[in-house]
């Protein structure tokens, strides 16, 4: 979530509107404060936050990446992603 919600247009809005973070000029800092609040809440309800906490290992990341790009048409997304990009994102989620 941290990687996704650091994008100012998503993370800032949710930080302010959902997590009650005070609006500020530094949208990146506000987004990070919102992510911290969200993670604190999720941990308080014992929700797993990483792939490892879901008991998912990295043994099939390459296969998952191929399918994600193929089925999700990620090569034509707003920010095009290839298999290598997807594997790196999955690794960040461990």
CSV table of C-alpha atoms in Angstrom, one decimal:
chain,number,residue,atom,x,y,z
A,1,UNK,CA,0.0,0.0,0.0
A,2,UNK,CA,2.8,2.4,0.8
A,3,UNK,CA,4.1,2.3,-2.7
A,4,UNK,CA,0.7,2.9,-4.3
A,5,UNK,CA,-0.6,5.5,-1.8
A,6,UNK,CA,2.5,7.6,-2.0
A,7,UNK,CA,1.1,8.9,-5.2
A,8,UNK,CA,-0.2,12.3,-4.1
A,9,UNK,CA,-3.6,12.1,-6.0
A,10,UNK,CA,-4.5,8.9,-4.1
A,11,UNK,CA,-2.7,9.0,-0.8
A,12,UNK,CA,-3.2,12.6,0.0
A,13,UNK,CA,-7.0,12.5,-0.6
A,14,UNK,CA,-7.5,9.4,1.5
A,15,UNK,CA,-5.1,10.6,4.3
A,16,UNK,CA,-7.2,13.7,4.7
A,17,UNK,CA,-10.7,12.4,4.0
A,18,UNK,CA,-10.4,8.9,5.6
A,19,UNK,CA,-7.6,9.0,8.2
A,20,UNK,CA,-8.1,12.5,9.4
A,21,UNK,CA,-4.6,13.8,8.6
A,22,UNK,CA,-4.4,17.6,8.6
A,23,UNK,CA,-4.0,19.0,5.1
A,24,UNK,CA,-0.6,20.5,4.3
A,25,UNK,CA,1.4,21.7,1.4
A,26,UNK,CA,3.7,18.7,1.5
A,27,UNK,CA,1.4,16.1,-0.1
A,28,UNK,CA,3.9,13.4,0.1
A,29,UNK,CA,4.3,13.8,3.9
A,30,UNK,CA,0.5,13.9,4.3
A,31,UNK,CA,0.2,10.7,2.2
A,32,UNK,CA,2.8,9.0,4.3
A,33,UNK,CA,1.0,10.0,7.5
A,34,UNK,CA,-2.2,8.6,6.1
A,35,UNK,CA,-0.5,5.3,5.2
A,36,UNK,CA,0.9,5.1,8.8
A,37,UNK,CA,-2.6,5.6,10.2
A,38,UNK,CA,-4.0,3.0,7.8
A,39,UNK,CA,-1.3,0.5,8.7
A,40,UNK,CA,-1.9,1.1,12.4
A,41,UNK,CA,-5.6,0.4,12.0
A,42,UNK,CA,-5.0,-2.7,9.9
A,43,UNK,CA,-2.6,-4.1,12.5
A,44,UNK,CA,-5.0,-3.3,15.3
A,45,UNK,CA,-7.5,-5.6,13.7
A,46,UNK,CA,-4.8,-8.2,13.0
A,47,UNK,CA,-5.0,-7.9,9.2
A,48,UNK,CA,-1.9,-9.2,7.4
A,49,UNK,CA,0.0,-6.4,5.7
A,50,UNK,CA,2.6,-8.2,3.6
A,51,UNK,CA,2.6,-11.2,1.2
A,52,UNK,CA,4.8,-13.0,3.7
A,53,UNK,CA,2.1,-12.5,6.4
A,54,UNK,CA,-0.3,-14.1,4.1
A,55,UNK,CA,2.1,-17.1,3.8
A,56,UNK,CA,2.9,-16.2,0.2
A,57,UNK,CA,6.5,-16.7,-0.8
A,58,UNK,CA,8.5,-15.6,-3.9
A,59,UNK,CA,8.7,-19.0,-5.6
A,60,UNK,CA,6.1,-18.1,-8.3
A,61,UNK,CA,6.6,-14.4,-8.7
A,62,UNK,CA,7.8,-14.7,-12.3
A,63,UNK,CA,4.8,-16.8,-13.3
A,64,UNK,CA,2.5,-14.4,-11.5
A,65,UNK,CA,4.1,-11.5,-13.3
A,66,UNK,CA,3.7,-13.0,-16.7
A,67,UNK,CA,0.0,-13.6,-16.0
A,68,UNK,CA,-0.5,-10.2,-14.6
A,69,UNK,CA,0.9,-8.5,-17.7
A,70,UNK,CA,-0.9,-10.8,-20.0
A,71,UNK,CA,-4.3,-10.8,-18.4
A,72,UNK,CA,-4.2,-7.3,-17.0
A,73,UNK,CA,-2.8,-5.7,-20.2
A,74,UNK,CA,-0.3,-3.9,-18.0
A,75,UNK,CA,2.0,-3.1,-20.9
A,76,UNK,CA,-0.8,-0.7,-22.0
A,77,UNK,CA,-1.6,0.7,-18.6
A,78,UNK,CA,-1.3,4.4,-17.7
A,79,UNK,CA,2.2,3.5,-16.4
A,80,UNK,CA,3.2,0.6,-18.6
A,81,UNK,CA,4.5,-2.4,-16.6
A,82,UNK,CA,6.4,-5.4,-17.8
A,83,UNK,CA,7.1,-8.7,-16.1
A,84,UNK,CA,10.3,-7.4,-14.4
A,85,UNK,CA,8.4,-4.4,-13.0
A,86,UNK,CA,5.7,-6.7,-11.6
A,87,UNK,CA,8.2,-8.9,-9.9
A,88,UNK,CA,9.9,-5.9,-8.3
A,89,UNK,CA,6.5,-4.7,-7.0
A,90,UNK,CA,5.8,-8.1,-5.6
A,91,UNK,CA,9.2,-8.2,-3.9
A,92,UNK,CA,8.4,-4.8,-2.3
A,93,UNK,CA,5.2,-6.4,-0.9
A,94,UNK,CA,7.1,-9.1,1.0
